[in-house]
Amino acid sequence: MTHQEGTTMNFRSLVSADVWRDLIERGRRRTYPSNDVLLAQGESPDCVIALVDGLVKVVQSNECGDELTLMVRGPGEVLGEMGALLGRPRSATVTAARRCTGVVLPAHAFRGYVERHRLESVIYELTVERLHNHERLRADLVHLPCTPRVARVVSHLADEVGRPQGEMGLLVELGMPREELATMAAMRRSSALAALAELQAAGILTLGRRRLVITDMDRLRAVARGEEPPRGKSRKDATAAM
């Protein structure tokens, strides 16, 4: 099975090359080191950032100070657009998961850009799609046991930021220690790590500290749907892999 890079809808995928280029040419290019904060929850929405390269993590804090990783985003995204359009404070913090390049555009200039290219329906479609995906993920997680739950989150990340890795499979840059997948899956870290180990033992993925490679996307999706339990490699397969 082949997988296109970042199959989930993003802003770049919804506009023409000329419209995207107009956005890039109107802003100020900036580089963000790893762990740098691009946008902070609660701050004034004075700009938007078009992500040209790199990976960002979107985190939301509640009143108790607990942090929930909502998503990981890659190139082609426009960050902070809803706050800029609605004039509302940032609803989440966006942090560089690795070195990023973005183009910063003042909020008033972005509003003019949207009006000039008549992109209101595009922004609406993108917002609804993201909300739908997030709610569907949350709903799925409520009813799934541990390993399918983690498989569902990994599958979601593959759609967001996965990219082909030669013949090895699909590379997913997590932009965070893999223990943090537990917060996305709404489960304990020990349970999430055990589920990841089970998926690796089954030959569905291989794990790195801040990345993973999906080697069998069809089986991962089957596990995520609760249709197939992970199966460990046969002794013959395990011997061949050593």
Coordinates of N, CA and C in Angstrom, one line a residue:
M1 N 0.8 -1.2 0.0 CA 0.0 0.0 0.0 C 0.9 1.2 0.0
T2 N 0.6 2.2 -0.9 CA 1.3 3.5 -0.9 C 0.6 4.5 -0.1
H3 N 1.3 5.5 0.4 CA 0.7 6.5 1.2 C 1.3 7.9 0.8
Q4 N 0.4 8.8 0.4 CA 0.9 10.1 0.1 C 1.2 10.9 1.3
E5 N 2.3 11.7 1.1 CA 2.7 12.5 2.3 C 1.7 13.5 2.8
G6 N 1.4 13.4 4.1 CA 0.5 14.3 4.7 C -0.9 14.4 4.0
T7 N -1.6 13.2 4.1 CA -2.9 13.1 3.3 C -4.0 13.9 4.0
T8 N -3.9 14.4 5.2 CA -4.9 15.3 5.8 C -4.9 16.6 5.1
M9 N -6.0 17.2 5.0 CA -6.2 18.5 4.4 C -5.4 19.6 5.2
N10 N -4.7 20.5 4.4 CA -4.1 21.7 5.1 C -4.3 22.9 4.2
F11 N -3.9 24.0 4.6 CA -4.2 25.3 3.9 C -3.6 25.2 2.5
R12 N -2.4 24.8 2.4 CA -1.6 24.7 1.1 C -2.4 23.9 0.1
S13 N -3.0 22.8 0.6 CA -3.7 21.9 -0.3 C -5.0 22.4 -0.9
L14 N -5.5 23.5 -0.3 CA -6.8 24.0 -0.7 C -6.7 25.3 -1.6
V15 N -5.4 25.8 -1.8 CA -5.3 27.0 -2.6 C -4.3 26.7 -3.7
S16 N -4.4 27.6 -4.7 CA -3.5 27.4 -5.9 C -2.1 27.8 -5.5
A17 N -1.1 27.4 -6.4 CA 0.3 27.8 -6.1 C 0.5 29.3 -6.1
D18 N -0.3 30.0 -7.0 CA -0.1 31.5 -7.0 C -0.6 32.1 -5.7
V19 N -1.7 31.6 -5.2 CA -2.3 32.2 -4.0 C -1.4 31.9 -2.8
W20 N -0.8 30.7 -2.7 CA 0.1 30.4 -1.7 C 1.4 31.2 -1.8
R21 N 1.9 31.4 -3.0 CA 3.1 32.2 -3.2 C 2.8 33.7 -2.8
D22 N 1.6 34.2 -3.0 CA 1.3 35.5 -2.6 C 1.4 35.7 -1.1
L23 N 0.9 34.7 -0.4 CA 1.0 34.7 1.1 C 2.5 34.7 1.5
I24 N 3.3 33.9 0.9 CA 4.7 33.8 1.3 C 5.5 35.1 1.0
E25 N 5.2 35.7 -0.2 CA 5.9 36.9 -0.6 C 5.5 38.1 0.2
R26 N 4.3 38.1 0.9 CA 3.9 39.3 1.6 C 4.4 39.3 3.1
G27 N 4.8 38.1 3.5 CA 5.3 38.0 4.9 C 6.8 38.1 5.1
R28 N 7.2 38.1 6.4 CA 8.6 38.1 6.8 C 9.0 36.7 7.2
R29 N 10.0 36.2 6.5 CA 10.5 34.9 6.8 C 11.3 34.9 8.1
R30 N 11.1 33.8 8.9 CA 11.7 33.7 10.2 C 12.0 32.2 10.5
T31 N 13.2 32.0 11.1 CA 13.5 30.6 11.5 C 13.3 30.5 13.0
Y32 N 12.7 29.3 13.4 CA 12.5 29.0 14.8 C 13.3 27.8 15.2
P33 N 14.1 27.9 16.2 CA 14.9 26.8 16.7 C 13.9 25.8 17.3
S34 N 14.4 24.5 17.5 CA 13.6 23.5 18.2 C 13.2 24.0 19.6
N35 N 12.0 23.7 19.9 CA 11.4 24.1 21.2 C 11.0 25.6 21.4
D36 N 11.3 26.4 20.3 CA 10.9 27.8 20.4 C 9.3 27.9 20.3
V37 N 8.8 28.8 21.0 CA 7.3 29.0 20.9 C 7.0 30.0 19.8
L38 N 6.1 29.5 18.8 CA 5.7 30.4 17.7 C 4.5 31.2 18.1
L39 N 3.6 30.6 18.8 CA 2.4 31.3 19.2 C 2.0 30.8 20.6
A40 N 1.6 31.7 21.5 CA 1.3 31.3 22.9 C -0.2 31.4 23.2
Q41 N -0.7 30.4 23.9 CA -2.1 30.4 24.3 C -2.4 31.6 25.1
G42 N -3.5 32.3 24.8 CA -3.9 33.5 25.5 C -3.4 34.8 25.0
E43 N -2.4 34.8 24.2 CA -1.9 36.0 23.7 C -2.7 36.7 22.6
S44 N -2.5 37.9 22.3 CA -3.2 38.7 21.3 C -2.9 38.1 19.9
P45 N -3.9 38.0 19.1 CA -3.8 37.4 17.7 C -3.3 38.4 16.8
D46 N -2.0 38.9 16.9 CA -1.6 40.0 16.1 C -0.9 39.6 14.8
C47 N -0.8 38.2 14.6 CA -0.2 37.8 13.3 C -0.6 36.3 13.0
V48 N -0.3 35.9 11.8 CA -0.4 34.5 11.5 C 1.0 34.0 11.0
I49 N 1.2 32.7 11.0 CA 2.5 32.2 10.5 C 2.2 31.1 9.5
A50 N 2.7 31.2 8.3 CA 2.6 30.2 7.3 C 3.8 29.3 7.4
L51 N 3.6 28.0 7.7 CA 4.7 27.1 8.0 C 5.3 26.6 6.6
V52 N 6.5 27.0 6.4 CA 7.1 26.6 5.1 C 7.9 25.3 5.2
D53 N 8.5 25.1 6.4 CA 9.4 23.9 6.6 C 9.4 23.6 8.1
G54 N 9.5 22.3 8.4 CA 9.6 21.9 9.8 C 8.4 21.3 10.4
L55 N 8.3 21.2 11.7 CA 7.2 20.5 12.4 C 6.9 21.2 13.7
V56 N 5.6 21.4 13.9 CA 5.2 22.1 15.2 C 4.2 21.2 16.0
K57 N 4.2 21.5 17.2 CA 3.3 20.8 18.2 C 2.3 21.8 18.7
V58 N 1.0 21.4 18.7 CA 0.0 22.3 19.2 C -0.5 21.7 20.6
V59 N -0.4 22.5 21.6 CA -0.6 22.1 23.0 C -1.6 23.1 23.6
Q60 N -2.6 22.5 24.3 CA -3.6 23.4 25.0 C -3.5 23.1 26.5
S61 N -3.5 24.1 27.3 CA -3.4 24.0 28.8 C -4.8 24.3 29.4
N62 N -5.2 23.5 30.4 CA -6.4 23.8 31.1 C -6.2 24.7 32.3
E63 N -7.3 25.0 33.1 CA -7.2 25.9 34.2 C -6.3 25.3 35.3
C64 N -6.1 24.0 35.4 CA -5.2 23.4 36.4 C -3.8 23.3 36.0
G65 N -3.5 23.8 34.8 CA -2.1 23.8 34.3 C -1.7 22.5 33.6
D66 N -2.7 21.6 33.4 CA -2.4 20.3 32.7 C -2.3 20.6 31.2
E67 N -1.3 20.0 30.5 CA -1.2 20.2 29.1 C -1.6 19.0 28.3
L68 N -2.3 19.3 27.2 CA -2.8 18.3 26.3 C -2.3 18.5 24.9
T69 N -1.5 17.6 24.4 CA -1.1 17.7 23.0 C -2.2 17.4 22.1
L70 N -2.6 18.4 21.3 CA -3.8 18.3 20.4 C -3.4 17.7 19.1
M71 N -2.3 18.1 18.5 CA -1.9 17.7 17.2 C -0.5 18.1 16.9
V72 N 0.0 17.5 15.8 CA 1.3 17.9 15.2 C 1.0 18.4 13.8
R73 N 1.6 19.5 13.4 CA 1.4 20.0 12.1 C 2.7 20.2 11.3
G74 N 2.6 20.1 10.0 CA 3.8 20.2 9.1 C 3.7 21.3 8.1
P75 N 4.6 21.3 7.1 CA 4.6 22.4 6.1 C 3.3 22.5 5.4
G76 N 2.9 23.8 5.0 CA 1.7 24.0 4.3 C 0.6 24.5 5.2
E77 N 0.8 24.5 6.5 CA -0.2 25.0 7.4 C -0.1 26.5 7.6
V78 N -1.2 27.2 7.9 CA -1.3 28.5 8.4 C -1.7 28.5 9.8
L79 N -0.9 29.0 10.7 CA -1.1 28.9 12.1 C -1.6 30.2 12.7
G80 N -2.6 30.1 13.5 CA -3.2 31.3 14.2 C -4.2 32.1 13.3
E81 N -4.7 31.4 12.3 CA -5.6 32.1 11.3 C -6.9 32.5 11.9
M82 N -7.5 31.6 12.8 CA -8.8 31.9 13.3 C -8.8 33.0 14.3
G83 N -7.8 33.0 15.1 CA -7.6 34.1 16.1 C -7.5 35.5 15.3
A84 N -6.7 35.5 14.2 CA -6.6 36.7 13.5 C -7.9 37.1 12.8
L85 N -8.6 36.2 12.3 CA -9.9 36.5 11.6 C -11.0 37.0 12.6
L86 N -11.0 36.3 13.8 CA -12.1 36.6 14.7 C -11.7 37.6 15.8
G87 N -10.4 37.9 15.9 CA -10.0 38.8 16.9 C -10.0 38.3 18.3
R88 N -9.8 36.9 18.5 CA -9.9 36.3 19.8 C -8.5 35.8 20.2
P89 N -8.2 35.8 21.5 CA -6.9 35.3 22.0 C -6.6 33.9 21.5
R90 N -5.3 33.6 21.4 CA -4.9 32.3 21.0 C -5.5 31.2 21.9
S91 N -6.0 30.1 21.3 CA -6.6 29.1 22.0 C -5.6 27.9 22.4
A92 N -4.4 28.0 21.8 CA -3.4 27.0 22.1 C -2.0 27.5 21.9
T93 N -1.0 26.8 22.4 CA 0.4 27.2 22.2 C 1.0 26.3 21.1
V94 N 1.7 26.9 20.2 CA 2.3 26.2 19.1 C 3.8 26.3 19.3
T95 N 4.5 25.2 19.3 CA 5.9 25.1 19.6 C 6.6 24.4 18.5
A96 N 7.8 24.8 18.2 CA 8.6 24.1 17.1 C 9.1 22.8 17.7
A97 N 8.6 21.7 17.0 CA 9.1 20.4 17.4 C 10.5 20.1 16.9
R98 N 10.8 20.7 15.9 CA 12.2 20.8 15.4 C 12.4 22.1 14.6
R99 N 13.6 22.4 14.2 CA 13.8 23.6 13.5 C 12.8 23.9 12.4
C100 N 12.2 25.1 12.4 CA 11.1 25.4 11.5 C 11.4 26.7 10.8
T101 N 10.9 26.8 9.6 CA 10.9 28.1 8.9 C 9.4 28.5 8.7
G102 N 9.1 29.7 9.0 CA 7.8 30.3 8.8 C 7.8 31.6 8.2
V103 N 6.7 32.0 7.7 CA 6.5 33.4 7.1 C 5.4 34.1 8.0
V104 N 5.8 35.2 8.6 CA 5.0 35.9 9.5 C 4.3 37.0 8.8
L105 N 3.0 37.1 9.0 CA 2.1 38.1 8.3 C 1.3 38.8 9.4
P106 N 1.3 40.1 9.5 CA 0.4 40.8 10.5 C -1.1 40.4 10.2
A107 N -1.8 40.4 11.3 CA -3.2 39.9 11.2 C -4.0 40.8 10.2
H108 N -3.8 42.1 10.2 CA -4.6 42.9 9.3 C -4.2 42.6 7.9
A109 N -3.0 42.3 7.6 CA -2.5 42.0 6.3 C -3.1 40.6 5.8
F110 N -3.2 39.7 6.8 CA -3.8 38.4 6.5 C -5.3 38.5 6.2
R111 N -6.0 39.3 6.9 CA -7.4 39.6 6.7 C -7.6 40.1 5.3
G112 N -6.7 41.1 4.9 CA -6.8 41.6 3.5 C -6.5 40.6 2.5
Y113 N -5.5 39.7 2.8 CA -5.2 38.6 1.8 C -6.4 37.7 1.6
V114 N -7.0 37.3 2.7 CA -8.2 36.4 2.7 C -9.3 37.0 1.8
E115 N -9.6 38.3 2.1 CA -10.6 39.0 1.4 C -10.3 39.2 -0.1
R116 N -9.0 39.5 -0.4 CA -8.6 39.7 -1.8 C -8.8 38.4 -2.6
H117 N -8.4 37.3 -2.0 CA -8.5 36.0 -2.8 C -9.8 35.3 -2.5
R118 N -10.7 35.9 -1.8 CA -12.0 35.3 -1.4 C -11.8 33.9 -0.8
L119 N -11.1 33.8 0.2 CA -10.7 32.6 0.9 C -11.6 32.3 2.1
E120 N -12.6 33.0 2.3 CA -13.5 32.8 3.5 C -14.0 31.4 3.5
S121 N -14.4 30.8 2.4 CA -15.0 29.5 2.3 C -13.9 28.4 2.5
V122 N -12.7 28.8 2.1 CA -11.5 27.8 2.3 C -11.2 27.7 3.8
I123 N -11.1 28.9 4.5 CA -10.8 28.8 5.9 C -11.9 28.1 6.6
Y124 N -13.2 28.3 6.3 CA -14.3 27.7 6.9 C -14.2 26.1 6.7
E125 N -13.9 25.7 5.5 CA -13.8 24.3 5.2 C -12.7 23.6 6.0
L126 N -11.6 24.3 6.0 CA -10.5 23.8 6.8 C -10.8 23.7 8.2
T127 N -11.4 24.7 8.8 CA -11.7 24.7 10.2 C -12.7 23.6 10.6
V128 N -13.7 23.4 9.7 CA -14.7 22.3 9.9 C -14.1 21.0 9.8
E129 N -13.2 20.8 8.8 CA -12.5 19.5 8.7 C -11.7 19.2 9.9
R130 N -10.9 20.1 10.4 CA -10.1 19.9 11.5 C -10.9 19.5 12.7
L131 N -12.0 20.3 13.0 CA -12.9 20.0 14.1 C -13.5 18.6 14.0
H132 N -13.9 18.3 12.8 CA -14.5 17.0 12.6 C -13.5 15.9 12.9
N133 N -12.3 16.0 12.4 CA -11.2 15.0 12.6 C -10.9 14.9 14.1
H134 N -10.8 16.0 14.7 CA -10.5 16.0 16.2 C -11.6 15.3 17.0
E135 N -12.9 15.7 16.7 CA -14.0 15.1 17.4 C -14.1 13.6 17.1
R136 N -13.9 13.2 15.9 CA -13.9 11.8 15.5 C -12.9 11.0 16.2
L137 N -11.6 11.6 16.3 CA -10.6 10.9 17.1 C -10.9 10.8 18.5
R138 N -11.4 11.8 19.1 CA -11.8 11.8 20.6 C -12.9 10.7 20.8
A139 N -13.9 10.7 19.9 CA -15.0 9.7 20.0 C -14.5 8.3 19.9
D140 N -13.6 8.0 18.9 CA -13.0 6.7 18.7 C -12.3 6.2 20.0
L141 N -11.5 7.2 20.6 CA -10.7 6.8 21.7 C -11.5 6.3 22.9
V142 N -12.7 6.9 23.1 CA -13.5 6.5 24.2 C -13.8 5.0 24.2
H143 N -14.0 4.5 23.0 CA -14.5 3.1 23.0 C -13.5 2.0 22.7
L144 N -12.2 2.5 22.5 CA -11.2 1.5 22.1 C -10.3 1.1 23.3
P145 N -9.9 -0.2 23.3 CA -8.9 -0.6 24.4 C -7.6 0.0 24.0
C146 N -6.6 -0.3 24.9 CA -5.3 0.4 24.9 C -4.6 0.4 23.5
T147 N -4.3 -0.8 23.0 CA -3.5 -0.9 21.8 C -4.2 -0.4 20.6
P148 N -5.5 -0.7 20.3 CA -6.2 0.0 19.2 C -6.2 1.5 19.4
R149 N -6.3 2.0 20.6 CA -6.3 3.4 20.9 C -5.0 4.1 20.4
V150 N -3.9 3.5 20.8 CA -2.6 4.0 20.4 C -2.5 3.9 18.9
A151 N -2.9 2.8 18.3 CA -2.8 2.6 16.9 C -3.7 3.7 16.2
R152 N -4.8 4.1 16.7 CA -5.6 5.1 16.1 C -4.9 6.5 16.2
V153 N -4.2 6.8 17.2 CA -3.5 8.1 17.3 C -2.3 8.1 16.3
V154 N -1.6 7.0 16.2 CA -0.5 6.9 15.3 C -1.0 7.0 13.9
S155 N -2.1 6.4 13.6 CA -2.7 6.5 12.2 C -3.1 7.9 11.9
H156 N -3.6 8.6 12.9 CA -4.0 10.0 12.8 C -2.8 10.9 12.5
L157 N -1.7 10.6 13.2 CA -0.4 11.4 13.0 C 0.2 11.1 11.6
A158 N 0.0 9.8 11.2 CA 0.5 9.4 9.8 C -0.2 10.2 8.7
D159 N -1.5 10.4 8.9 CA -2.3 11.2 8.0 C -1.9 12.7 8.0
E160 N -1.5 13.2 9.2 CA -1.1 14.6 9.4 C 0.2 14.9 8.8
V161 N 1.3 14.1 9.2 CA 2.6 14.5 8.9 C 3.5 13.3 8.4
G162 N 2.9 12.2 8.1 CA 3.7 11.1 7.6 C 4.3 11.3 6.2
R163 N 5.4 10.8 6.0 CA 6.0 10.9 4.6 C 6.8 9.6 4.3
P164 N 6.8 9.2 3.0 CA 7.4 7.9 2.6 C 8.9 7.9 3.1
Q165 N 9.3 6.7 3.5 CA 10.7 6.5 3.9 C 11.3 5.4 3.1
G166 N 11.5 5.7 1.8 CA 12.1 4.6 0.9 C 11.3 3.4 1.0
E167 N 11.9 2.2 1.1 CA 11.2 1.0 1.1 C 10.9 0.6 2.5
M168 N 11.3 1.4 3.5 CA 11.1 1.0 4.9 C 9.7 1.2 5.4
G169 N 9.0 2.2 4.8 CA 7.6 2.4 5.2 C 7.3 3.9 5.2
L170 N 6.6 4.3 6.3 CA 6.1 5.7 6.4 C 6.7 6.3 7.7
L171 N 7.5 7.3 7.5 CA 8.1 8.0 8.6 C 7.2 9.0 9.2
V172 N 7.0 8.9 10.6 CA 6.2 9.9 11.3 C 7.1 10.6 12.3
E173 N 7.4 11.8 12.1 CA 8.2 12.6 13.0 C 7.2 13.1 14.1
L174 N 7.4 12.6 15.4 CA 6.5 12.9 16.4 C 6.7 14.4 17.0
G175 N 8.0 14.8 16.9 CA 8.2 16.2 17.5 C 8.2 16.2 19.0
M176 N 8.2 15.1 19.6 CA 8.1 15.0 21.1 C 8.5 13.5 21.5
P177 N 8.9 13.3 22.7 CA 9.2 12.0 23.1 C 7.9 11.1 23.0
R178 N 8.1 9.9 22.6 CA 6.9 9.0 22.3 C 6.0 8.8 23.5
E179 N 6.6 9.1 24.7 CA 5.7 9.0 25.9 C 4.6 10.0 25.8
E180 N 4.7 11.1 25.1 CA 3.7 12.1 25.1 C 2.5 11.6 24.2
L181 N 2.7 10.6 23.5 CA 1.5 10.0 22.7 C 0.4 9.6 23.7
A182 N 0.8 9.3 24.9 CA -0.2 9.0 26.0 C -1.2 10.1 26.2
T183 N -0.7 11.3 26.2 CA -1.7 12.4 26.4 C -2.7 12.6 25.2
M184 N -2.2 12.3 24.0 CA -3.0 12.3 22.8 C -4.0 11.2 22.8
A185 N -3.6 10.1 23.4 CA -4.5 8.9 23.5 C -5.3 8.9 24.8
A186 N -5.2 9.9 25.6 CA -5.9 10.0 26.9 C -5.7 8.7 27.7
M187 N -4.5 8.3 28.0 CA -4.2 7.1 28.7 C -2.9 7.3 29.5
R188 N -2.6 6.3 30.4 CA -1.4 6.4 31.1 C -0.2 6.1 30.2
R189 N 1.0 6.8 30.6 CA 2.2 6.6 29.8 C 2.6 5.2 29.8
S190 N 2.5 4.5 30.9 CA 3.0 3.1 30.9 C 2.1 2.2 30.0
S191 N 0.8 2.5 29.9 CA 0.0 1.7 29.0 C 0.3 2.1 27.6
A192 N 0.5 3.3 27.3 CA 0.8 3.7 25.9 C 2.1 3.1 25.4
L193 N 3.1 3.1 26.3 CA 4.4 2.5 25.9 C 4.3 1.0 25.7
A194 N 3.5 0.4 26.5 CA 3.3 -1.1 26.4 C 2.6 -1.3 25.0
A195 N 1.6 -0.5 24.6 CA 0.9 -0.7 23.4 C 1.8 -0.5 22.2
L196 N 2.7 0.6 22.3 CA 3.7 0.8 21.2 C 4.6 -0.4 21.1
A197 N 5.1 -0.9 22.2 CA 5.9 -2.1 22.2 C 5.2 -3.3 21.5
E198 N 3.9 -3.4 21.8 CA 3.2 -4.5 21.2 C 3.1 -4.4 19.7
L199 N 2.9 -3.1 19.2 CA 2.8 -2.9 17.8 C 4.2 -3.1 17.1
Q200 N 5.2 -2.8 17.8 CA 6.6 -3.0 17.3 C 6.9 -4.5 17.2
A201 N 6.5 -5.2 18.3 CA 6.7 -6.7 18.3 C 6.0 -7.4 17.2
A202 N 4.8 -6.8 16.8 CA 4.0 -7.4 15.7 C 4.5 -7.0 14.3
G203 N 5.6 -6.2 14.3 CA 6.1 -5.8 13.0 C 5.3 -4.8 12.2
I204 N 4.5 -4.0 13.0 CA 3.6 -3.0 12.4 C 4.4 -1.7 12.3
L205 N 5.3 -1.4 13.3 CA 6.1 -0.2 13.3 C 7.4 -0.4 14.0
T206 N 8.3 0.5 13.8 CA 9.5 0.5 14.6 C 9.7 1.8 15.3
L207 N 10.2 1.8 16.4 CA 10.2 3.0 17.3 C 11.6 3.7 17.4
G208 N 11.6 5.0 17.4 CA 12.7 5.8 17.7 C 12.3 6.7 18.9
R209 N 13.2 7.5 19.4 CA 12.9 8.3 20.5 C 11.8 9.4 20.2
R210 N 12.0 10.1 19.1 CA 11.0 11.1 18.7 C 10.5 10.9 17.3
R211 N 10.5 9.7 16.9 CA 9.9 9.4 15.6 C 9.6 7.9 15.5
L212 N 8.8 7.5 14.6 CA 8.6 6.1 14.3 C 8.4 5.8 12.9
V213 N 8.5 4.6 12.4 CA 8.3 4.2 11.0 C 7.3 3.2 11.0
I214 N 6.2 3.4 10.3 CA 5.1 2.5 10.1 C 5.5 1.5 8.9
T215 N 5.6 0.3 9.2 CA 6.0 -0.7 8.2 C 4.9 -1.5 7.6
D216 N 3.7 -1.4 8.2 CA 2.5 -2.0 7.7 C 1.3 -1.2 8.0
M217 N 1.0 -0.3 7.1 CA -0.1 0.7 7.3 C -1.5 0.0 7.3
D218 N -1.7 -1.0 6.5 CA -2.9 -1.7 6.4 C -3.2 -2.4 7.8
R219 N -2.3 -3.0 8.3 CA -2.5 -3.7 9.6 C -2.6 -2.7 10.8
L220 N -1.9 -1.6 10.7 CA -2.1 -0.5 11.7 C -3.5 0.0 11.7
R221 N -4.1 0.3 10.5 CA -5.4 0.8 10.4 C -6.4 -0.3 10.9
A222 N -6.2 -1.6 10.6 CA -7.0 -2.6 11.1 C -7.0 -2.7 12.6
V223 N -5.9 -2.6 13.2 CA -5.8 -2.6 14.7 C -6.5 -1.4 15.2
A224 N -6.3 -0.2 14.6 CA -7.0 1.0 15.0 C -8.5 0.9 15.0
R225 N -9.0 0.1 14.1 CA -10.5 -0.1 14.0 C -10.9 -1.1 14.9
G226 N -10.0 -1.8 15.6 CA -10.4 -2.9 16.5 C -10.7 -4.2 15.8
E227 N -10.3 -4.3 14.5 CA -10.7 -5.4 13.7 C -9.6 -6.5 13.8
E228 N -8.4 -6.2 14.2 CA -7.4 -7.2 14.2 C -6.4 -6.9 15.4
P229 N -6.2 -7.9 16.2 CA -5.2 -7.7 17.3 C -3.8 -7.8 16.7
P230 N -2.8 -7.1 17.3 CA -1.5 -7.2 16.8 C -1.0 -8.7 17.0
R231 N -0.3 -9.2 16.0 CA 0.3 -10.5 16.1 C 1.8 -10.4 16.1
G232 N 2.5 -11.1 17.0 CA 3.9 -11.0 17.0 C 4.5 -11.7 15.8
K233 N 5.8 -11.3 15.5 CA 6.5 -11.9 14.4 C 6.7 -13.4 14.6
S234 N 6.7 -14.2 13.6 CA 7.0 -15.6 13.7 C 8.5 -15.7 14.1
R235 N 8.9 -16.8 14.6 CA 10.3 -17.0 15.0 C 11.2 -16.9 13.7
K236 N 10.7 -17.3 12.6 CA 11.5 -17.2 11.4 C 11.7 -15.7 11.0
D237 N 10.6 -14.9 11.1 CA 10.7 -13.5 10.8 C 11.6 -12.8 11.7
A238 N 11.5 -13.1 13.0 CA 12.4 -12.5 14.0 C 13.8 -12.8 13.8
T239 N 14.1 -14.1 13.4 CA 15.5 -14.4 13.1 C 16.0 -13.7 11.9
A240 N 15.2 -13.5 10.9 CA 15.6 -12.9 9.7 C 15.9 -11.4 9.9
A241 N 15.2 -10.8 10.9 CA 15.4 -9.4 11.2 C 16.6 -9.1 12.0
M242 N 17.2 -10.1 12.6 CA 18.4 -9.9 13.5 C 19.6 -9.7 12.7

